[in-house]
CSV table of C-alpha atoms in Angstrom, one decimal:
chain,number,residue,atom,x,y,z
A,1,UNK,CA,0.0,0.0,0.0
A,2,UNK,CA,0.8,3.9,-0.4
A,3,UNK,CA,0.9,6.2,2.1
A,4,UNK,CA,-1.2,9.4,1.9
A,5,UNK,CA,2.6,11.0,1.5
A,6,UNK,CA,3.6,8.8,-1.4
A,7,UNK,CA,0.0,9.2,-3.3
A,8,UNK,CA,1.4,13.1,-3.2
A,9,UNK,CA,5.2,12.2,-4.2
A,10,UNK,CA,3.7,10.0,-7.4
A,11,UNK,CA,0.8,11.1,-8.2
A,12,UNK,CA,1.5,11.8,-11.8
A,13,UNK,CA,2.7,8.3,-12.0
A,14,UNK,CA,-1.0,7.6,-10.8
A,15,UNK,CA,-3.1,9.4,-12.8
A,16,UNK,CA,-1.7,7.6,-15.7
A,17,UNK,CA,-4.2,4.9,-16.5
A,18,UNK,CA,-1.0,2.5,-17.4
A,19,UNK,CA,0.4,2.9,-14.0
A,20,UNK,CA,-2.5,3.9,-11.6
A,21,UNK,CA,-1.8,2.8,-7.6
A,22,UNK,CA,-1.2,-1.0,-9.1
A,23,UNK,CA,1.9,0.1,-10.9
A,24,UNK,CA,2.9,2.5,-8.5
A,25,UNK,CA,2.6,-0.4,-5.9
A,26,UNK,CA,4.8,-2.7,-8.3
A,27,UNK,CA,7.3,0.0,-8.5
A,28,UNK,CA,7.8,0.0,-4.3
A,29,UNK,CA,7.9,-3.4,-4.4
A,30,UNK,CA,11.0,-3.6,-6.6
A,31,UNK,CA,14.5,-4.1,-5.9
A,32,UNK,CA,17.0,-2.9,-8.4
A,33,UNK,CA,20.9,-3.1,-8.8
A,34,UNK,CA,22.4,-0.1,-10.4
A,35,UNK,CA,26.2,-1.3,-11.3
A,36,UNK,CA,28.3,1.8,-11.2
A,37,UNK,CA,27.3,5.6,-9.9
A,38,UNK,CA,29.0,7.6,-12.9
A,39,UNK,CA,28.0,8.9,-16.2
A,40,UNK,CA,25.3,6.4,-16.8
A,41,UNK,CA,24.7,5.4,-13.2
A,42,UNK,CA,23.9,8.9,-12.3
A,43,UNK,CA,20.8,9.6,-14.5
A,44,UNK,CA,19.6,5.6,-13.7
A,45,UNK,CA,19.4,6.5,-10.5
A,46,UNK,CA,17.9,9.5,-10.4
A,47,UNK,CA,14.8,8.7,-12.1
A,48,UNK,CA,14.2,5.3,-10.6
A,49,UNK,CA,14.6,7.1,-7.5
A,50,UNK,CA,11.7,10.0,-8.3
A,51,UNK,CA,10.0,7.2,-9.9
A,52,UNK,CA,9.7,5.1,-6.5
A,53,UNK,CA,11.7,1.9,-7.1
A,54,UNK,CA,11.1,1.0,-3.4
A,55,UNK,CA,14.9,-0.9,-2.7
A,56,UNK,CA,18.3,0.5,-4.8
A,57,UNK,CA,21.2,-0.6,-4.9
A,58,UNK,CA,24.2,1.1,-5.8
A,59,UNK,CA,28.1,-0.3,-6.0
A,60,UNK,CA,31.1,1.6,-7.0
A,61,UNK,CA,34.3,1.6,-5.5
A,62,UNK,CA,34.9,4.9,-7.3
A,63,UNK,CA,35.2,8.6,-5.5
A,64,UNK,CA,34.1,11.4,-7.2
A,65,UNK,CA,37.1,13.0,-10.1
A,66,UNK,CA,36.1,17.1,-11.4
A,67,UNK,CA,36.3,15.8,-14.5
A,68,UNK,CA,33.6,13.8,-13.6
A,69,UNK,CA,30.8,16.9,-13.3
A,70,UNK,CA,31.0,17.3,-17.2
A,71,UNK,CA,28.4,14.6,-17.1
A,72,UNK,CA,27.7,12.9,-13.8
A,73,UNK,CA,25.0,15.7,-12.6
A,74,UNK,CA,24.6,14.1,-9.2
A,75,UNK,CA,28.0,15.7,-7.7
A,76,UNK,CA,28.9,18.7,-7.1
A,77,UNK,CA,32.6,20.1,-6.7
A,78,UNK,CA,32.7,20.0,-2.6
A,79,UNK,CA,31.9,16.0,-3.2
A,80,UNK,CA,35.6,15.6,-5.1
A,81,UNK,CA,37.3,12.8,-3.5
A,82,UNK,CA,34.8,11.5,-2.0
A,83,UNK,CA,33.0,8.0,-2.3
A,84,UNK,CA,30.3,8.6,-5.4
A,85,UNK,CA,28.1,5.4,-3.9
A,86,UNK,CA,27.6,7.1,-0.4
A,87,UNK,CA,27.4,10.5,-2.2
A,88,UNK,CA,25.0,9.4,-4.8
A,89,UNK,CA,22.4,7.8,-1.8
A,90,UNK,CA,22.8,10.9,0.6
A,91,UNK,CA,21.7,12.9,-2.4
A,92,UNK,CA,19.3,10.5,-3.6
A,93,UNK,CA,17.7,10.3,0.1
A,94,UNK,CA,17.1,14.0,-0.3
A,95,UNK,CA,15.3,14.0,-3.6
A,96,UNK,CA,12.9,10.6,-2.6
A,97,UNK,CA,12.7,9.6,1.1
A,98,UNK,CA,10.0,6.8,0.2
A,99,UNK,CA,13.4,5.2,-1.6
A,100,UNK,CA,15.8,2.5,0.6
A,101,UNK,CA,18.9,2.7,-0.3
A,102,UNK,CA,21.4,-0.2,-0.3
A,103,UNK,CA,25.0,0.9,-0.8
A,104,UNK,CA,28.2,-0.8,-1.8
A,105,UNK,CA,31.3,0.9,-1.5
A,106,UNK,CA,33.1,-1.6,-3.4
A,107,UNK,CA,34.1,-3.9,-6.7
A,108,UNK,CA,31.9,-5.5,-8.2
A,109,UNK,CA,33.8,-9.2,-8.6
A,110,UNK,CA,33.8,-13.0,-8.9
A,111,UNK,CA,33.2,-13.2,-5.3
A,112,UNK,CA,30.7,-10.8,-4.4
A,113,UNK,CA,28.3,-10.8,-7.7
A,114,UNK,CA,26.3,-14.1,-7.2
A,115,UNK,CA,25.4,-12.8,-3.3
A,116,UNK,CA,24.7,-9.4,-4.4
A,117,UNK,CA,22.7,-10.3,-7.7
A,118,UNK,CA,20.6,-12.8,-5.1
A,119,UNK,CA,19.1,-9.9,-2.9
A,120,UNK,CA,17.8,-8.1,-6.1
A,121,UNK,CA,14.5,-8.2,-9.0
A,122,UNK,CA,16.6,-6.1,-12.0
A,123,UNK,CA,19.9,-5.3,-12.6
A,124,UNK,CA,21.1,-2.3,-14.4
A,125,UNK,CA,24.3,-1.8,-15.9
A,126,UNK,CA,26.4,1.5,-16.0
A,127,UNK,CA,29.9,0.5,-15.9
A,128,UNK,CA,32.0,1.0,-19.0
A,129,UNK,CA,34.5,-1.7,-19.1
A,130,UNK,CA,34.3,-4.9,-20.6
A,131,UNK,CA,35.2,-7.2,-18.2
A,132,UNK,CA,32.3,-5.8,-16.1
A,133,UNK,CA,29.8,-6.1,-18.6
A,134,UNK,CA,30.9,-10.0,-18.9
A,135,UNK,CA,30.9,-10.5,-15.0
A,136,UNK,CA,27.4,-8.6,-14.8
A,137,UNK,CA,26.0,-10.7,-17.5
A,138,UNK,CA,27.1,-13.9,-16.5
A,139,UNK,CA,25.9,-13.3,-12.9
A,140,UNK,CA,22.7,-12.3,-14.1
A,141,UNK,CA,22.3,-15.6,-16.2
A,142,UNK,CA,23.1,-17.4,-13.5
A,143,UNK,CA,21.0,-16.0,-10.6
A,144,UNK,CA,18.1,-15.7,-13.2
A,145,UNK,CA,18.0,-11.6,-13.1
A,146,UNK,CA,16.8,-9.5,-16.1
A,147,UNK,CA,19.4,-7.3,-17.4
A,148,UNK,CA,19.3,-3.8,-18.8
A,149,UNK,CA,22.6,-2.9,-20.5
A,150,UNK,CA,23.4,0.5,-21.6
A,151,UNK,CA,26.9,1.4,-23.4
A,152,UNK,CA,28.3,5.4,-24.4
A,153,UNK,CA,30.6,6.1,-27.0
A,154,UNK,CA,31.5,9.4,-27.7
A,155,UNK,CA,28.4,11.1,-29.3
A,156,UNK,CA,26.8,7.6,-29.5
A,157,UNK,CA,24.8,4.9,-27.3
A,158,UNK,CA,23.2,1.4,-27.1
A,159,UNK,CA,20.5,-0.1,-24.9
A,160,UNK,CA,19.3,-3.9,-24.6
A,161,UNK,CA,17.4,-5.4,-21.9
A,162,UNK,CA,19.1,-8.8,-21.5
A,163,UNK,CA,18.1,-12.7,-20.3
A,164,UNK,CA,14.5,-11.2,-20.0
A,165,UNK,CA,11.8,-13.7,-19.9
A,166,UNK,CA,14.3,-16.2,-21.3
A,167,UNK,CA,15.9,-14.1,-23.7
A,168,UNK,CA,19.0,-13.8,-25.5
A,169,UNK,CA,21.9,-12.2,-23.4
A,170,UNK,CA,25.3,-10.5,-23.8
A,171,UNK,CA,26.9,-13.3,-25.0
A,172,UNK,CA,24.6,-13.4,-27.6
A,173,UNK,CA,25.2,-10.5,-28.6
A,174,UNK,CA,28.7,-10.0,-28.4
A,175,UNK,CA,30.0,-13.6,-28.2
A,176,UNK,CA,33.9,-12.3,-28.2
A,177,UNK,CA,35.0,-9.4,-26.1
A,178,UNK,CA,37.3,-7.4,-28.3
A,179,UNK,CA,40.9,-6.6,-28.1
A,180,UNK,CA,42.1,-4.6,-25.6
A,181,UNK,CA,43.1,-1.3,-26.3
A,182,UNK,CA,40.7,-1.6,-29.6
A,183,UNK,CA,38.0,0.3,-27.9
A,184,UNK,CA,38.8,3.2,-25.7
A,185,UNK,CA,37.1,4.7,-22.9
A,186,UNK,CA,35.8,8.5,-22.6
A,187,UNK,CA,38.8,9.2,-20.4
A,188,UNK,CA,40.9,8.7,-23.4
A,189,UNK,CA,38.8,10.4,-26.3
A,190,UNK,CA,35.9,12.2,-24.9
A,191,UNK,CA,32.0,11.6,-24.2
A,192,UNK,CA,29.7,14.4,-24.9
A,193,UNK,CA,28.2,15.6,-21.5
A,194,UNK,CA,24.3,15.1,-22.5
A,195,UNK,CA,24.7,11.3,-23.9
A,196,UNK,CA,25.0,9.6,-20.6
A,197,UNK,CA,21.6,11.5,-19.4
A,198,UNK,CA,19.9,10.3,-22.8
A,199,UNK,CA,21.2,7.2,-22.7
A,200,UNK,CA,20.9,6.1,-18.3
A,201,UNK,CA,17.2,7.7,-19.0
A,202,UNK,CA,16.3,4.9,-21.2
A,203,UNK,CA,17.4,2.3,-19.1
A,204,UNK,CA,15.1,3.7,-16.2
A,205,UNK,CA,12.8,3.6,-18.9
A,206,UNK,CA,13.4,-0.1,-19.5
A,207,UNK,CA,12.8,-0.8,-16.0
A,208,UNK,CA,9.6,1.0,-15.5
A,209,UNK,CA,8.1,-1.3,-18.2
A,210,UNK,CA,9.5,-4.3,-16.8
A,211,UNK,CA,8.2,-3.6,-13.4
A,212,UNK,CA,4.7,-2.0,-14.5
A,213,UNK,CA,4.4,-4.2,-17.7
A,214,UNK,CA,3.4,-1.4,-20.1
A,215,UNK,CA,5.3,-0.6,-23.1
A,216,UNK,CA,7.3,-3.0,-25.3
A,217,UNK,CA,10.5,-4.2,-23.9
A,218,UNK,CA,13.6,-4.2,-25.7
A,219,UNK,CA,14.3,-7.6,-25.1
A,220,UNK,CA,16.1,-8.9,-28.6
A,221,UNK,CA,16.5,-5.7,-29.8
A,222,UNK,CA,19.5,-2.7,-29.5
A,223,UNK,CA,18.6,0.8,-30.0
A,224,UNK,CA,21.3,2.0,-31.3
A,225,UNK,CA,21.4,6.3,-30.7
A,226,UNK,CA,23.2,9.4,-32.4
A,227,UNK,CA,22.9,12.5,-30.3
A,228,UNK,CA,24.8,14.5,-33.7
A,229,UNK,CA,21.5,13.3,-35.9
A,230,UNK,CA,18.9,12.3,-33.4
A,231,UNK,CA,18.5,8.6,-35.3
A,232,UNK,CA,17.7,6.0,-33.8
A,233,UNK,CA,17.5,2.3,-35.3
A,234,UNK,CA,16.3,-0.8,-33.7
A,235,UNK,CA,18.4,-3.8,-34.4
A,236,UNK,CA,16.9,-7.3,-33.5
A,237,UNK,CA,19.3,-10.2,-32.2
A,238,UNK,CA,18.4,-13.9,-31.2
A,239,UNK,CA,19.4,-16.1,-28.5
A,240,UNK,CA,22.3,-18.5,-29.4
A,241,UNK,CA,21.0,-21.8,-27.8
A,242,UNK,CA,25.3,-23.0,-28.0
A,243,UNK,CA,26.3,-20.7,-25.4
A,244,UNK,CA,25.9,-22.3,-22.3
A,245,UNK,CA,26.7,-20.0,-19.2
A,246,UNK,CA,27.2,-22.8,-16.1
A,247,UNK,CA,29.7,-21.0,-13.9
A,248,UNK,CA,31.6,-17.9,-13.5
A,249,UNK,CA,34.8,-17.3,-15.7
A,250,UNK,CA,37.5,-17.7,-13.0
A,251,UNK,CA,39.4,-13.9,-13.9
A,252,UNK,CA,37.0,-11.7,-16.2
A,253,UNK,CA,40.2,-9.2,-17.1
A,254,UNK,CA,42.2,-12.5,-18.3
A,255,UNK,CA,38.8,-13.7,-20.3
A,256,UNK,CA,38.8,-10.0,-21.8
A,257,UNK,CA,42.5,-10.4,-22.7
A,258,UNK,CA,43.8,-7.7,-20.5
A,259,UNK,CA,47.0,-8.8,-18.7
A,260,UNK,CA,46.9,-8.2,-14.7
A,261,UNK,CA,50.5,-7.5,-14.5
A,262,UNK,CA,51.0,-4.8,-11.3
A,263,UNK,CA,52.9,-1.5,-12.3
A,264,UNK,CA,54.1,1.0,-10.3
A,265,UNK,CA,53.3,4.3,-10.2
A,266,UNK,CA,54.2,7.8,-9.3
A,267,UNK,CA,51.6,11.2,-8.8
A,268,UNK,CA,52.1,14.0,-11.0
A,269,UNK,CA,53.0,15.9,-8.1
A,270,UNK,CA,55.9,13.4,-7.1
A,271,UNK,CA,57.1,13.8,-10.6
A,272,UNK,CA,57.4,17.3,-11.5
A,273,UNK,CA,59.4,17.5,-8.2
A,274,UNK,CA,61.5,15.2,-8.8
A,275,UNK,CA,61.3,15.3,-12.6
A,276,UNK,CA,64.9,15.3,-13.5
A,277,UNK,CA,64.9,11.8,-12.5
A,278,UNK,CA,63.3,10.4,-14.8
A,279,UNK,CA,63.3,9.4,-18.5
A,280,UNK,CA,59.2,10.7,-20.3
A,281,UNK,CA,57.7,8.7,-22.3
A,282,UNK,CA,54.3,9.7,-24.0
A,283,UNK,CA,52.2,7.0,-25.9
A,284,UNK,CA,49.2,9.5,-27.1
A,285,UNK,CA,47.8,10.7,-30.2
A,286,UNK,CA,49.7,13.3,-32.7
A,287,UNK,CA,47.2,15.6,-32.1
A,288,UNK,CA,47.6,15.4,-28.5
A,289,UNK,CA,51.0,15.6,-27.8
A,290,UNK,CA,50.7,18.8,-30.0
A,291,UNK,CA,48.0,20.1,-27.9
A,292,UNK,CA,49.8,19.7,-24.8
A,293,UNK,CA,52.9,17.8,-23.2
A,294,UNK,CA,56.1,18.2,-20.6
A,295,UNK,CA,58.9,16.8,-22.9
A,296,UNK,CA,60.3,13.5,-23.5
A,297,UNK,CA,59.9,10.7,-25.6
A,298,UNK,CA,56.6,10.3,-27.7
A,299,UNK,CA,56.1,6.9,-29.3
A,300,UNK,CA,52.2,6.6,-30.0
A,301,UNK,CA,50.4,3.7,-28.1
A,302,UNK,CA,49.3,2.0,-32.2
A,303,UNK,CA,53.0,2.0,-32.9
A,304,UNK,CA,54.8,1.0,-29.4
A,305,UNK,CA,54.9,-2.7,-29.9
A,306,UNK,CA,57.7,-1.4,-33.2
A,307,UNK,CA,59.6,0.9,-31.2
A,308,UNK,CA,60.2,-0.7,-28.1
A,309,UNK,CA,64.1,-1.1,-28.9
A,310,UNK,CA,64.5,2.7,-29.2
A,311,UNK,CA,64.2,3.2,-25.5
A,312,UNK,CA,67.1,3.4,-23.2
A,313,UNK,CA,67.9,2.1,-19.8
A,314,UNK,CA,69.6,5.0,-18.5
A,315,UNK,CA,66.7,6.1,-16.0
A,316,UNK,CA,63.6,4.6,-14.3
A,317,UNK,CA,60.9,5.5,-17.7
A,318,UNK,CA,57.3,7.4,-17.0
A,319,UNK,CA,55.2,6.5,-19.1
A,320,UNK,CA,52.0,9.1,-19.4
A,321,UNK,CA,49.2,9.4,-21.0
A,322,UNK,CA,45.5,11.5,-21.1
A,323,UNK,CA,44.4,9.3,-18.1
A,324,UNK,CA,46.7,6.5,-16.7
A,325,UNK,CA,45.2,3.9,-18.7
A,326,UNK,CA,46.4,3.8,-22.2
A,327,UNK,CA,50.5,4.0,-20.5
A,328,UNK,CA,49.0,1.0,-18.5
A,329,UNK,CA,48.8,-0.9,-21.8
A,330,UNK,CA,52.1,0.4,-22.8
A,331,UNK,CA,54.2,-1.2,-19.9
A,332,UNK,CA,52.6,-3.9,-20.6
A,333,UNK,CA,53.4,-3.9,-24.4
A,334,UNK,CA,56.9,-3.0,-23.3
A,335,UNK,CA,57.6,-5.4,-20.7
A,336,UNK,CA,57.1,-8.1,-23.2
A,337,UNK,CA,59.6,-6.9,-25.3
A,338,UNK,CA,62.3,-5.8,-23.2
A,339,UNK,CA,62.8,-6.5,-19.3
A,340,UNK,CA,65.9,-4.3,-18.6
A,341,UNK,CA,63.7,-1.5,-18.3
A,342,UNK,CA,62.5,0.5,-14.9
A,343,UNK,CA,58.8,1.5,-15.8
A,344,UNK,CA,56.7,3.7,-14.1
A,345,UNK,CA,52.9,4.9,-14.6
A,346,UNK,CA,52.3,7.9,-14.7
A,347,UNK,CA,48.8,7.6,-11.9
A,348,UNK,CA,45.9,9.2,-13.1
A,349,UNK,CA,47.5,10.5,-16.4
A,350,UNK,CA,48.4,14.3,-17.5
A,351,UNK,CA,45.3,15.2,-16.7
A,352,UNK,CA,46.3,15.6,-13.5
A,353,UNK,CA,49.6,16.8,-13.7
């Protein structure tokens, strides 16, 4: 039942034939997992939260970054460096009081996911890494949880509701994750601040439908979305009865090909105080080196694997990039070819220093 309060907060929702107190009544009774409280995560929440999702969940390990408020409207710049999952409910809490909130102030993994999939009715997914998106699809498979999968790409999206009423899934899908470093995130080449919001709306979307049963699902299908041209296409997909989901890939990075080798790392701040130290080496673009850099070598990331016998030993190598991943990928590409050299991430890239 509603209280005489909550009749007030939803009434709109009410109103609607579609919805009425029934659907409004569903909509309390759900529990839903948001997976991640940044670009996506942050309009996902939002409106299941005014819409009166009665239990949500939300894990991320992250803390809020000010190059985060280009696009994640639920912080503000007194919440950097702070936890976004505790942030995200304390704002959240002031916006819907109706709404409990379940937080998670950690990583999603292969130890936690079946347990935390198990307490909930729908998961959502706003992360934006593959290894993620096969970890959240696998638990959902097996803990029998409906799925609704939303992906940005700089001025583009995606959205698929997944293993829904024994539909196909993300395997299905994409049965191959692909290379690493073939598809990089908006840390390295931008997102356009307004996609995420478009794009997390329609996955509350998706769930409002589930949990009210109005609408047509996307359940086999990807909306695929342009914010430059406003088109839109549908695209159906099947279930591929081979793929058999039974258990839990033991290491989801290692599935998606990305090598778990530990690198160390130095601040930006620790670095340009100590910068004659060191040997520079900067795997971006052209055009970004161009733009902006402090010196040293620049070898791009695409042609690294060639070069590799052009760097010297003579001091411990930095290797930088936009963010801290893409230089990541380099020692890694590096330390394959040569092990005589001392190499050093540059944490959190030049966007920092």
């Amino acid at each position: 039942m509603l209280s005489k309060e909550e009749n007030i907060q939803y009434n709109r929702h009410i109103i609607l034939d579609e919805i009425g107190i029934t659907g409004q009544t569903k909509l309390k009774n759900t529990k839903v997992l948001v997976i991640g409280a940044g670009g996506l995560g942050c309009p996902i929440l939002q409106y299941l939260t005014a819409a009166g999702i009665g239990t949500i969940g939300i894990i991320d390990d992250d803390v809020v970054d000010q190059s985060n408020l280009q696009r994640q409207v639920l912080y503000t710049i007194d919440d950097i460096g702070k936890p976004k999952a505790k942030i995200a409910s304390e704002r959240l809490s002031s916006l819907n009081p109706f709404v409990f909130f379940k937080v998670y102030n950690e990583k999603l993994n292969e130890d936690n996911v079946i347990d935390i999939f198990s307490e909930f009715d729908i998961i959502v997914d706003g992360s934006d890494n593959f290894p993620t998106r096969y970890l959240v699809n696998d638990g959902c498979v097996l803990t029998d949880k409906p799925l609704v999968f939303g992906s940005i790409f700089k001025f583009q999206g995606q959205v698929s509701v997944l293993n829904y009423k024994n539909g196909p899934t993300y395997r299905c899908l994409f049965p191959d994750p692909p290379s690493p470093g073939t598809v990089p995130n908006c840390s390295d080449i931008g997102v356009l601040g307004v996609l995420p919001g478009i794009i997390g709306g329609l996955q509350a979307n998706e769930v409002i439908k589930m949990v009210t049963g109005i609408g047509e699902v996307l359940r086999g299908k990807l909306l695929y979305f342009d914010t430059l041209t406003l088109q839109q296409q549908i695209l159906s997909f099947k279930k591929n009865n081979e793929i058999e989901i039974g258990k839990l890939e033991e290491n989801y990075e290692f599935f998606c090909g990305i090598d778990t080798l530990e690198v160390k790392e130095i601040s930006s701040l620790e670095l340009r105080e100590n910068i004659t130290n060191y040997q520079i080496l900067d795997v971006r673009t052209h055009k970004e080196y161009d733009h902006f850099n402090i010196g040293g070598i620049h070898i791009p990331l695409e042609i690294l694997s060639e070069k590799t016998s052009e760097l010297n030993n003579l001091k411990p190598i930095v290797v930088c990039c936009h963010s801290g991943m893409r230089s990541k990928n380099a020692i890694e590409i590096i330390s394959k070819n040569r092990n005589d050299l001392d190499l050093i991430n540059l944490k959190n890239g030049l966007v920092s220093y």
